[in-house]
Short mmCIF file of C-alpha atoms in Angstrom, two decimals:
data_model
loop_
_atom_site.label_atom_id
_atom_site.label_comp_id
_atom_site.label_asym_id
_atom_site.label_seq_id
_atom_site.Cartn_x
_atom_site.Cartn_y
_atom_site.Cartn_z
CA UNK F 83 120.20 -109.62 6.33
CA UNK F 84 121.37 -106.47 3.68
CA UNK F 85 119.75 -104.11 2.61
CA UNK F 86 120.82 -101.68 -0.33
CA UNK F 87 118.05 -98.95 -1.02
CA UNK F 88 118.84 -97.18 -4.18
CA UNK F 89 118.53 -93.39 -4.08
CA UNK F 90 118.07 -90.77 -1.06
CA UNK F 91 115.19 -88.32 -2.53
CA UNK F 92 111.79 -88.47 -0.50
CA UNK F 93 111.23 -92.09 -1.20
CA UNK F 94 114.69 -93.38 -0.33
CA UNK F 95 115.00 -91.35 2.73
CA UNK F 96 111.83 -92.25 4.33
CA UNK F 97 112.60 -95.84 3.48
CA UNK F 98 115.93 -95.93 5.11
CA UNK F 99 114.18 -94.72 8.06
CA UNK F 100 111.43 -97.00 8.44
CA UNK F 101 113.83 -99.41 7.99
CA UNK F 102 116.03 -97.96 10.72
CA UNK F 103 113.40 -99.14 13.04
CA UNK F 104 114.56 -102.97 12.50
CA UNK F 105 117.50 -105.44 13.41
CA UNK F 106 118.64 -105.27 10.06
CA UNK F 107 121.99 -103.40 8.07
CA UNK F 108 120.33 -100.88 5.89
CA UNK F 109 122.48 -99.34 3.33
CA UNK F 110 121.25 -96.18 1.26
CA UNK F 111 123.03 -95.17 -2.40
CA UNK F 112 123.21 -92.35 -3.59
CA UNK F 113 124.91 -90.62 -6.92
CA UNK F 114 124.63 -87.40 -6.15
CA UNK F 115 127.15 -85.53 -3.77
CA UNK F 116 124.18 -85.25 -1.13
CA UNK F 117 120.57 -86.10 -0.25
CA UNK F 118 117.64 -84.69 -1.95
CA UNK F 119 119.10 -83.62 -4.82
CA UNK F 120 117.21 -85.22 -7.33
CA UNK F 121 113.54 -84.68 -8.09
CA UNK F 122 112.78 -83.76 -4.49
CA UNK F 123 115.09 -80.10 -4.64
CA UNK F 124 112.51 -78.76 -7.02
CA UNK F 125 108.66 -79.29 -6.93
CA UNK F 126 105.68 -77.35 -5.44
CA UNK F 127 106.42 -78.61 -1.47
CA UNK F 128 102.59 -79.43 -1.17
CA UNK F 129 101.48 -82.28 0.92
CA UNK F 130 97.99 -82.86 -0.80
CA UNK F 131 94.86 -83.54 0.50
CA UNK F 132 94.28 -86.71 -1.30
CA UNK F 133 90.84 -85.81 -3.02
CA UNK F 134 92.58 -85.57 -6.71
CA UNK F 135 94.09 -88.88 -7.45
CA UNK F 136 91.24 -91.45 -9.22
CA UNK F 137 89.87 -93.75 -6.82
CA UNK F 138 91.29 -97.06 -7.22
CA UNK F 139 94.90 -95.81 -8.07
CA UNK F 140 97.93 -96.22 -5.98
CA UNK F 141 98.29 -93.03 -6.01
CA UNK F 142 94.73 -92.62 -4.20
CA UNK F 143 95.46 -95.68 -1.86
CA UNK F 144 98.89 -93.73 -0.43
CA UNK F 145 97.87 -90.04 -0.32
CA UNK F 146 95.27 -89.11 2.14
CA UNK F 147 97.20 -91.41 4.67
CA UNK F 148 100.25 -90.02 4.07
CA UNK F 149 99.09 -86.40 4.43
CA UNK F 150 97.88 -87.70 7.56
CA UNK F 151 101.36 -89.02 9.04
CA UNK F 152 102.91 -85.44 8.56
CA UNK F 153 101.85 -84.08 12.01
CA UNK F 154 103.16 -86.63 13.53
CA UNK F 155 106.34 -87.03 11.21
CA UNK F 156 107.21 -83.13 11.61
CA UNK F 157 107.10 -83.64 15.43
CA UNK F 158 109.91 -86.46 15.34
CA UNK F 159 112.25 -85.32 12.94
CA UNK F 160 111.21 -81.20 13.36
CA UNK F 161 110.76 -79.78 10.20
CA UNK F 162 108.78 -77.24 8.77
CA UNK F 163 105.17 -77.86 8.25
CA UNK F 164 102.13 -76.07 7.90
CA UNK F 165 98.52 -77.19 7.42
CA UNK F 166 97.18 -73.96 5.79
CA UNK F 167 94.59 -75.76 3.40
CA UNK F 168 94.00 -75.28 -0.51
CA UNK F 169 91.55 -73.66 -2.78
CA UNK F 170 90.62 -75.28 -6.28
CA UNK F 171 89.20 -72.14 -8.26
CA UNK F 172 86.30 -72.43 -10.54
CA UNK F 173 85.56 -69.39 -12.72
CA UNK F 174 82.06 -70.99 -14.11
CA UNK F 175 80.04 -73.71 -14.06
CA UNK F 176 81.46 -75.84 -15.90
CA UNK F 177 84.46 -76.10 -13.19
CA UNK F 178 81.88 -75.80 -10.35
CA UNK F 179 80.60 -79.24 -11.39
CA UNK F 180 84.05 -80.21 -12.03
CA UNK F 181 84.59 -79.30 -7.88
CA UNK F 182 81.63 -81.35 -7.06
CA UNK F 183 83.10 -84.27 -9.05
CA UNK F 184 86.47 -83.80 -7.09
CA UNK F 185 84.70 -83.59 -3.89
CA UNK F 186 82.98 -86.99 -4.37
CA UNK F 187 86.70 -88.31 -5.83
CA UNK F 188 87.67 -87.16 -2.25
CA UNK F 189 85.21 -89.02 -0.53
CA UNK F 190 86.25 -92.18 -2.14
CA UNK F 191 89.56 -91.67 -1.39
CA UNK F 192 88.67 -91.00 2.24
CA UNK F 193 88.99 -87.07 2.83
CA UNK F 194 85.54 -86.05 4.53
CA UNK F 195 85.74 -82.83 5.03
CA UNK F 196 86.05 -80.79 2.09
CA UNK F 197 83.49 -78.12 1.05
CA UNK F 198 82.48 -76.43 -1.54
CA UNK F 199 82.44 -72.54 -0.63
CA UNK F 200 81.35 -69.51 -2.49
CA UNK F 201 83.07 -66.58 -3.59
CA UNK F 202 82.25 -64.31 -0.94
CA UNK F 203 83.41 -67.08 1.81
CA UNK F 204 86.89 -67.59 -0.24
CA UNK F 205 87.58 -63.79 -0.57
CA UNK F 206 87.32 -63.57 3.59
CA UNK F 207 90.42 -65.97 3.36
CA UNK F 208 91.92 -64.94 0.46
CA UNK F 209 91.01 -61.57 -0.51
CA UNK F 210 93.46 -61.07 -3.33
CA UNK F 211 92.07 -63.95 -5.59
CA UNK F 212 91.00 -62.87 -9.59
CA UNK F 213 87.34 -61.37 -8.27
CA UNK F 214 85.63 -63.19 -11.36
CA UNK F 215 85.99 -66.36 -9.31
CA UNK F 216 82.43 -67.71 -8.57
CA UNK F 217 83.70 -70.98 -6.19
CA UNK F 218 86.41 -72.34 -4.45
CA UNK F 219 86.92 -76.68 -3.03
CA UNK F 220 88.25 -75.86 0.11
CA UNK F 221 90.29 -78.49 1.47
CA UNK F 222 91.55 -77.89 5.21
CA UNK F 223 93.86 -80.72 5.36
CA UNK F 224 96.67 -79.26 2.35
CA UNK F 225 99.98 -78.13 3.72
CA UNK F 226 103.66 -76.98 2.52
CA UNK F 227 106.89 -78.32 3.73
CA UNK F 228 110.35 -78.13 2.51
CA UNK F 229 110.99 -81.46 0.85
CA UNK F 230 114.56 -81.74 0.96
CA UNK F 231 114.38 -80.56 4.42
CA UNK F 232 112.10 -84.18 5.26
CA UNK F 233 114.79 -86.21 3.35
CA UNK F 234 117.92 -84.79 5.50
CA UNK F 235 115.81 -85.19 8.52
CA UNK F 236 115.11 -88.41 7.68
CA UNK F 237 118.63 -89.29 6.99
CA UNK F 238 120.15 -88.07 10.52
CA UNK F 239 117.37 -89.65 12.07
CA UNK F 240 118.04 -92.83 10.26
CA UNK F 241 122.03 -92.58 10.44
CA UNK F 242 121.58 -92.21 14.40
CA UNK F 243 119.79 -95.47 13.96
CA UNK F 244 122.12 -97.12 12.32
CA UNK F 245 122.21 -96.46 8.46
CA UNK F 246 124.71 -96.27 6.52
CA UNK F 247 125.29 -93.47 3.84
CA UNK F 248 126.67 -93.80 0.56
CA UNK F 249 127.50 -90.68 -1.38
CA UNK F 250 128.50 -90.02 -5.01
CA UNK F 251 128.40 -94.00 -5.73
CA UNK F 252 126.46 -95.12 -9.04
CA UNK F 253 124.96 -98.22 -8.87
CA UNK F 254 125.97 -100.06 -12.31
CA UNK F 255 124.90 -103.61 -12.06
CA UNK F 256 122.56 -105.78 -9.91
CA UNK F 257 123.86 -109.85 -9.74
CA UNK F 258 120.96 -111.92 -10.02
CA UNK F 259 121.24 -116.02 -9.69
CA UNK F 260 118.64 -118.38 -9.91
CA UNK F 261 115.42 -115.60 -9.93
CA UNK F 262 117.07 -113.94 -6.47
CA UNK F 263 119.04 -110.93 -5.89
CA UNK F 264 122.64 -111.91 -5.02
CA UNK F 265 124.66 -108.87 -4.83
CA UNK F 266 124.86 -104.81 -5.95
CA UNK F 267 127.60 -103.64 -8.21
CA UNK F 268 128.78 -99.49 -7.82
CA UNK F 269 131.77 -97.09 -9.22
CA UNK F 270 133.17 -97.78 -6.36
CA UNK F 271 133.05 -101.88 -5.00
CA UNK F 272 130.94 -104.81 -5.19
CA UNK F 273 128.27 -105.73 -2.05
CA UNK F 274 126.32 -108.73 -0.89
CA UNK F 275 122.73 -107.86 -0.92
CA UNK F 276 119.52 -109.38 0.09
CA UNK F 277 116.75 -107.17 -0.88
CA UNK F 278 117.55 -104.00 -2.76
CA UNK F 279 115.22 -101.44 -3.17
CA UNK F 280 114.49 -99.64 -5.99
CA UNK F 281 113.76 -95.55 -5.18
CA UNK F 282 116.15 -93.95 -8.34
CA UNK F 283 113.25 -91.45 -9.23
CA UNK F 284 114.12 -90.48 -12.97
CA UNK F 285 116.47 -93.63 -13.57
CA UNK F 286 114.12 -95.96 -11.94
CA UNK F 287 113.55 -97.63 -15.14
CA UNK F 288 117.10 -97.84 -16.03
CA UNK F 289 117.62 -99.93 -12.45
CA UNK F 290 115.07 -102.04 -12.62
CA UNK F 291 116.25 -103.16 -15.95
CA UNK F 292 119.78 -103.85 -14.36
CA UNK F 293 118.23 -106.61 -12.31
CA UNK F 294 115.76 -107.93 -15.00
CA UNK F 295 112.31 -107.25 -12.95
CA UNK F 296 109.24 -106.10 -15.09
CA UNK F 297 109.56 -103.56 -17.45
CA UNK F 298 108.46 -99.85 -17.58
CA UNK F 299 109.48 -96.32 -19.01
CA UNK F 300 110.46 -93.29 -17.05
CA UNK F 301 110.23 -89.87 -18.97
CA UNK F 302 110.76 -86.15 -17.31
CA UNK F 303 108.23 -84.23 -17.22
CA UNK F 304 109.21 -80.54 -16.58
CA UNK F 305 107.91 -78.01 -14.73
CA UNK F 306 108.90 -74.53 -14.24
CA UNK F 307 108.81 -71.87 -11.42
CA UNK F 308 109.10 -68.30 -9.99
CA UNK F 309 109.95 -67.78 -6.87
CA UNK F 310 109.00 -64.25 -5.33
CA UNK F 311 110.37 -62.38 -2.82
CA UNK F 312 109.14 -62.31 1.07
CA UNK F 313 107.74 -58.86 0.74
CA UNK F 314 104.58 -60.17 -1.12
CA UNK F 315 103.97 -62.24 2.02
CA UNK F 316 100.41 -62.56 2.90
CA UNK F 317 99.48 -62.31 -0.94
CA UNK F 318 98.02 -65.68 -0.46
CA UNK F 319 97.00 -67.76 2.73
CA UNK F 320 96.42 -71.16 1.17
CA UNK F 321 97.45 -73.66 -1.89
CA UNK F 322 95.48 -71.82 -4.65
CA UNK F 323 94.86 -73.96 -7.48
CA UNK F 324 93.25 -73.67 -10.45
CA UNK F 325 90.32 -76.40 -12.38
CA UNK F 326 92.81 -79.26 -13.06
CA UNK F 327 93.36 -80.32 -16.41
CA UNK F 328 94.03 -83.91 -17.93
CA UNK F 329 97.51 -83.32 -17.76
CA UNK F 330 98.54 -81.57 -14.80
CA UNK F 331 97.33 -79.73 -11.64
CA UNK F 332 97.44 -76.22 -13.00
CA UNK F 333 99.53 -73.28 -12.52
CA UNK F 334 99.59 -72.88 -8.82
CA UNK F 335 100.06 -69.94 -6.18
CA UNK F 336 101.40 -70.56 -3.08
CA UNK F 337 103.14 -69.53 0.31
CA UNK F 338 106.91 -71.29 1.23
CA UNK F 339 106.84 -72.24 4.74
CA UNK F 340 109.53 -69.16 5.01
CA UNK F 341 107.33 -66.47 3.99
CA UNK F 342 107.73 -66.14 0.34
CA UNK F 343 105.32 -66.88 -2.85
CA UNK F 344 105.83 -69.72 -5.20
CA UNK F 345 104.21 -70.03 -8.46
CA UNK F 346 104.03 -72.90 -10.72
CA UNK F 347 104.69 -75.43 -12.44
CA UNK F 348 104.04 -75.81 -16.24
CA UNK F 349 104.03 -79.48 -17.48
CA UNK F 350 106.52 -80.09 -20.54
CA UNK F 351 106.80 -83.77 -21.39
CA UNK F 352 110.52 -84.14 -22.51
CA UNK F 353 111.84 -87.59 -24.29
CA UNK F 354 113.26 -89.98 -22.11
CA UNK F 355 117.15 -89.02 -22.74
CA UNK F 356 116.52 -85.29 -21.29
CA UNK F 357 116.20 -86.38 -17.64
CA UNK F 358 119.07 -83.89 -16.64
CA UNK F 359 117.18 -81.02 -18.92
CA UNK F 360 116.63 -78.26 -15.82
CA UNK F 361 116.09 -75.31 -18.41
CA UNK F 362 113.84 -72.34 -18.31
CA UNK F 363 112.49 -70.96 -21.11
CA UNK F 364 110.96 -67.46 -21.51
CA UNK F 365 107.77 -69.40 -23.02
CA UNK F 366 107.61 -71.52 -19.98
CA UNK F 367 108.07 -68.61 -17.48
CA UNK F 368 105.65 -66.53 -19.86
CA UNK F 369 102.91 -68.99 -19.23
CA UNK F 370 103.17 -69.91 -15.56
CA UNK F 371 103.13 -66.35 -15.16
CA UNK F 372 99.82 -65.56 -17.16
CA UNK F 373 97.98 -68.85 -15.60
CA UNK F 374 99.09 -67.62 -11.58
CA UNK F 375 97.71 -63.88 -12.89
CA UNK F 376 94.91 -65.49 -13.96
CA UNK F 377 94.08 -66.39 -10.52
CA UNK F 378 96.18 -64.05 -8.11
CA UNK F 379 96.37 -60.50 -10.43
CA UNK F 380 98.32 -58.94 -7.60
CA UNK F 381 101.26 -60.98 -8.36
CA UNK F 382 104.56 -58.89 -9.47
CA UNK F 383 107.19 -60.04 -11.05
CA UNK F 384 108.95 -57.30 -10.30
CA UNK F 385 109.55 -59.17 -7.02
CA UNK F 386 111.19 -62.56 -8.77
CA UNK F 387 114.15 -63.64 -6.69
CA UNK F 388 114.82 -66.81 -8.73
CA UNK F 389 113.34 -68.83 -11.88
CA UNK F 390 113.98 -72.55 -11.40
CA UNK F 391 112.74 -76.02 -12.92
CA UNK F 392 111.67 -79.37 -11.47
CA UNK F 393 111.60 -82.82 -13.34
CA UNK F 394 108.89 -85.49 -12.34
CA UNK F 395 109.30 -89.19 -13.03
CA UNK F 396 105.79 -89.82 -15.10
CA UNK F 397 105.62 -93.00 -16.69
CA UNK F 398 103.27 -94.73 -19.11
CA UNK F 399 101.89 -96.30 -15.93
CA UNK F 400 100.38 -92.81 -15.27
CA UNK F 401 100.83 -94.27 -11.45
CA UNK F 402 103.12 -95.23 -8.86
CA UNK F 403 104.99 -98.58 -9.60
CA UNK F 404 105.21 -100.06 -6.03
CA UNK F 405 105.66 -103.50 -5.17
CA UNK F 406 107.64 -107.09 -5.29
CA UNK F 407 108.75 -107.83 -8.51
CA UNK F 408 109.53 -111.50 -10.09
CA UNK F 409 113.45 -110.97 -9.24
CA UNK F 410 112.81 -112.26 -5.44
CA UNK F 411 114.49 -109.57 -3.11
CA UNK F 412 113.95 -106.52 -5.53
CA UNK F 413 111.32 -104.27 -4.98
CA UNK F 414 110.47 -100.95 -6.88
CA UNK F 415 109.39 -98.28 -5.89
CA UNK F 416 109.11 -96.36 -9.04
CA UNK F 417 107.01 -93.14 -10.99
CA UNK F 418 106.99 -91.46 -7.99
CA UNK F 419 105.09 -88.24 -9.47
CA UNK F 420 102.68 -86.01 -7.75
CA UNK F 421 101.75 -86.45 -5.04
CA UNK F 422 104.66 -88.63 -4.23
CA UNK F 423 106.17 -86.47 -1.25
CA UNK F 424 102.60 -86.71 0.16
CA UNK F 425 102.55 -90.10 -0.02
CA UNK F 426 105.92 -90.96 0.84
CA UNK F 427 105.73 -91.63 4.72
CA UNK F 428 102.99 -94.25 3.74
CA UNK F 429 104.32 -96.30 0.79
CA UNK F 430 107.55 -96.37 3.26
CA UNK F 431 105.74 -98.07 5.93
CA UNK F 432 103.72 -100.06 3.52
CA UNK F 433 106.67 -101.98 2.17
CA UNK F 434 108.33 -102.50 5.22
CA UNK F 435 105.07 -103.86 7.22
CA UNK F 436 103.24 -105.44 4.01
CA UNK F 437 105.46 -106.44 1.24
CA UNK F 438 108.75 -107.47 3.24
CA UNK F 439 106.06 -110.41 5.14
CA UNK F 440 103.65 -110.74 3.03
CA UNK F 441 105.44 -110.92 -0.52
CA UNK F 442 108.87 -111.89 0.58
CA UNK F 443 107.62 -113.70 3.78
CA UNK F 444 110.61 -111.64 5.55
CA UNK F 445 109.50 -110.95 9.45
CA UNK F 446 111.66 -108.26 10.65
CA UNK F 447 112.41 -107.85 14.23
CA UNK F 448 111.94 -104.23 15.97
CA UNK F 449 114.82 -102.55 17.33
CA UNK F 450 114.42 -101.99 21.05
CA UNK F 451 116.83 -98.54 21.37
CA UNK F 452 115.17 -96.92 18.18
CA UNK F 453 115.13 -93.20 18.95
CA UNK F 454 112.42 -91.59 16.55
CA UNK F 455 113.64 -88.00 17.31
CA UNK F 456 116.19 -85.55 15.40
CA UNK F 457 116.46 -81.91 15.96
CA UNK F 458 116.95 -79.32 12.99
CA UNK F 459 119.91 -76.93 13.10
CA UNK F 460 119.18 -73.63 15.48
CA UNK F 461 117.85 -71.10 13.88
CA UNK F 462 116.73 -67.36 15.54
CA UNK F 463 113.39 -67.58 14.15
CA UNK F 464 112.28 -70.22 16.09
CA UNK F 465 114.30 -68.87 19.49
CA UNK F 466 113.48 -66.22 21.30
CA UNK F 467 115.75 -63.93 22.37
CA UNK F 468 116.40 -65.25 25.94
CA UNK F 469 117.18 -68.63 24.79
CA UNK F 470 119.28 -67.59 21.57
CA UNK F 471 121.51 -65.51 24.05
CA UNK F 472 122.38 -68.57 26.00
CA UNK F 473 123.10 -70.00 23.11
CA UNK F 474 125.71 -67.07 21.94
CA UNK F 475 127.26 -67.41 25.08
CA UNK F 476 128.14 -71.03 24.90
CA UNK F 477 128.98 -70.43 20.98
CA UNK F 478 129.61 -67.35 20.19
CA UNK F 479 129.66 -68.25 16.32
CA UNK F 480 126.28 -67.78 16.76
CA UNK F 481 126.40 -64.46 17.03
CA UNK F 482 128.18 -63.82 13.88
CA UNK F 483 125.48 -63.04 11.44
CA UNK F 484 126.57 -64.51 7.66
CA UNK F 485 122.96 -64.80 5.53
CA UNK F 486 121.20 -61.21 6.12
CA UNK F 487 118.70 -62.48 3.95
CA UNK F 488 117.40 -65.19 6.37
CA UNK F 489 119.15 -64.34 9.34
CA UNK F 490 121.45 -67.36 9.06
CA UNK F 491 124.64 -67.13 11.52
CA UNK F 492 128.41 -68.87 11.12
CA UNK F 493 127.38 -71.52 14.18
CA UNK F 494 124.67 -72.67 11.60
CA UNK F 495 127.00 -73.28 8.80
CA UNK F 496 129.27 -75.03 11.30
CA UNK F 497 126.18 -76.99 12.58
CA UNK F 498 125.14 -77.85 9.12
CA UNK F 499 128.87 -79.39 8.10
CA UNK F 500 129.03 -80.97 11.08
CA UNK F 501 125.98 -82.92 9.87
CA UNK F 502 127.45 -83.92 6.05
CA UNK F 503 127.32 -80.51 4.18
CA UNK F 504 130.17 -80.46 1.71
CA UNK F 505 129.37 -77.88 -0.48
CA UNK F 506 127.64 -73.97 -0.94
CA UNK F 507 124.85 -76.01 -1.85
CA UNK F 508 124.92 -78.24 0.71
CA UNK F 509 125.28 -75.89 3.35
CA UNK F 510 122.13 -74.01 1.20
CA UNK F 511 119.59 -76.97 1.64
CA UNK F 512 120.53 -77.84 5.17
CA UNK F 513 120.01 -73.52 6.53
CA UNK F 514 118.29 -71.35 4.14
CA UNK F 515 121.54 -70.01 3.82
CA UNK F 516 121.88 -67.93 0.43
CA UNK F 517 118.45 -68.54 -0.62
CA UNK F 518 117.22 -65.41 0.02
CA UNK F 519 117.04 -62.73 -1.69
CA UNK F 520 120.51 -62.00 -2.52
CA UNK F 521 120.41 -65.79 -3.73
CA UNK F 522 124.23 -65.53 -2.13
CA UNK F 523 125.14 -62.41 -3.16
CA UNK F 524 126.39 -61.51 0.11
CA UNK F 525 126.65 -64.56 2.06
CA UNK F 526 127.83 -66.45 -0.65
CA UNK F 527 132.15 -65.88 0.16
CA UNK F 528 131.98 -66.24 3.45
CA UNK F 529 130.11 -69.33 3.46
CA UNK F 530 132.73 -70.82 1.08
CA UNK F 531 135.50 -69.34 3.24
CA UNK F 532 133.98 -71.23 6.41
CA UNK F 533 133.67 -74.46 4.04
CA UNK F 534 137.28 -74.30 3.48
CA UNK F 535 138.09 -73.98 7.31
CA UNK F 536 136.00 -76.64 8.38
CA UNK F 537 137.09 -78.94 6.04
CA UNK F 538 140.70 -78.37 5.82
CA UNK F 539 140.45 -77.90 2.18
CA UNK F 540 141.30 -74.45 0.20
CA UNK F 541 138.43 -72.43 -1.08
CA UNK F 542 139.75 -73.39 -4.94
CA UNK F 543 138.49 -76.51 -3.82
CA UNK F 544 135.18 -75.69 -2.24
CA UNK F 545 132.10 -76.68 -5.10
CA UNK F 546 128.91 -75.38 -5.30
CA UNK F 547 127.71 -78.82 -6.01
CA UNK F 548 128.21 -81.10 -8.10
CA UNK F 549 131.44 -82.45 -9.55
CA UNK F 550 133.82 -79.77 -10.96
CA UNK F 551 131.57 -76.93 -10.02
CA UNK F 552 134.38 -74.83 -8.57
CA UNK F 553 133.60 -71.44 -7.62
CA UNK F 554 136.94 -70.00 -7.50
CA UNK F 555 139.72 -70.58 -9.61
CA UNK F 556 142.10 -67.19 -8.64
CA UNK F 557 143.19 -65.26 -5.79
CA UNK F 558 139.94 -63.28 -4.02
CA UNK F 559 140.05 -61.25 -1.07
CA UNK F 560 137.26 -62.56 1.76
#
């Protein structure tokens, strides 16, 4: 049986890994040059507690279950995951009433350890919170991670277990005969397909239309962010939410897994034709700064190292669209907005263990030799000096520092290239080189030089990320 997954974001990568446990031929097709470069690349990176989503929704069905799966998943795939907890902060009695509603909603969703704390207790854990806060909803299960790292790790593990990965390949048609999926057509070829799983993020509606499956519309909801320097590490210790609104969980303040501070997002609904609009605006950044400062007055924009935006795939049903369709063999995994990162491990398992046998009447056979483990690229942050010294003696490139902001060595960059990085961003998302304070200002050229050397190309051919994103078009001294 040949199974094709469209889209290598967090949904597609975890579904691919789940399917790689079975005796089937699994292909993952991604139109971008690397994995996790769509919706997965730019979001709040939170593993939500699971209390916020309305009971009875598909989001609520998978969110709290997915949350509980992250401890084991991070252990198997060796990615950063910190269960730091979250607070929803109230500033008046009406907001306290809403905290009680959220707590009850959480109980119905299976989240039973929520607690409403007074400002005195809140201040013991978050001393920098606005002094006008009066209470907060504490969720100890919430956590943080790096979504692209989860996707990369899942695909590395799936490939070890047989996944066939197609990058820079765009699906242009899906051939259906007598109500069944038959073939997949891309810009590079045509493939016989028994089952197609549509995890195409912002473009899932277009893929569904190709198959003639049930219609829905995906429109982009933009969220802007400001990343602050690690010098503010400790400003907050948990994920800090305001009391949510009807359209958004609000502007958050949270630590990143590597010690920075992230504030955002706002929520701006864009027309369907603006699925590539990743611009930031003065108005948007001003809005999130004001709202974040209301939660944590000590936020200082002079520590800004990057502003960016991400797009969430919102849909007219306001819920995940997950399941089999009227076209046999075509499965939708669409509208994966927040809390998609949290829910993804749960619905990946659901698709393989429920939809395949119950809706498609396909019973997959497990591989006896499946290996669930993947090891991260070595970094001195995770090694003691004695262990790192042994690594340097074995491979001196691990003793040559390239990125001074995040302590990334030449050995790590070479290992990232061996694992699939072909661009500067490919190296960045696998190692955090150029992710720090200088944003590649000091290490960028050295990374280009290493990429050119290891790939056997000229420095002029090295790209930042996408097609035609060359960085050098003349002679430079490196």
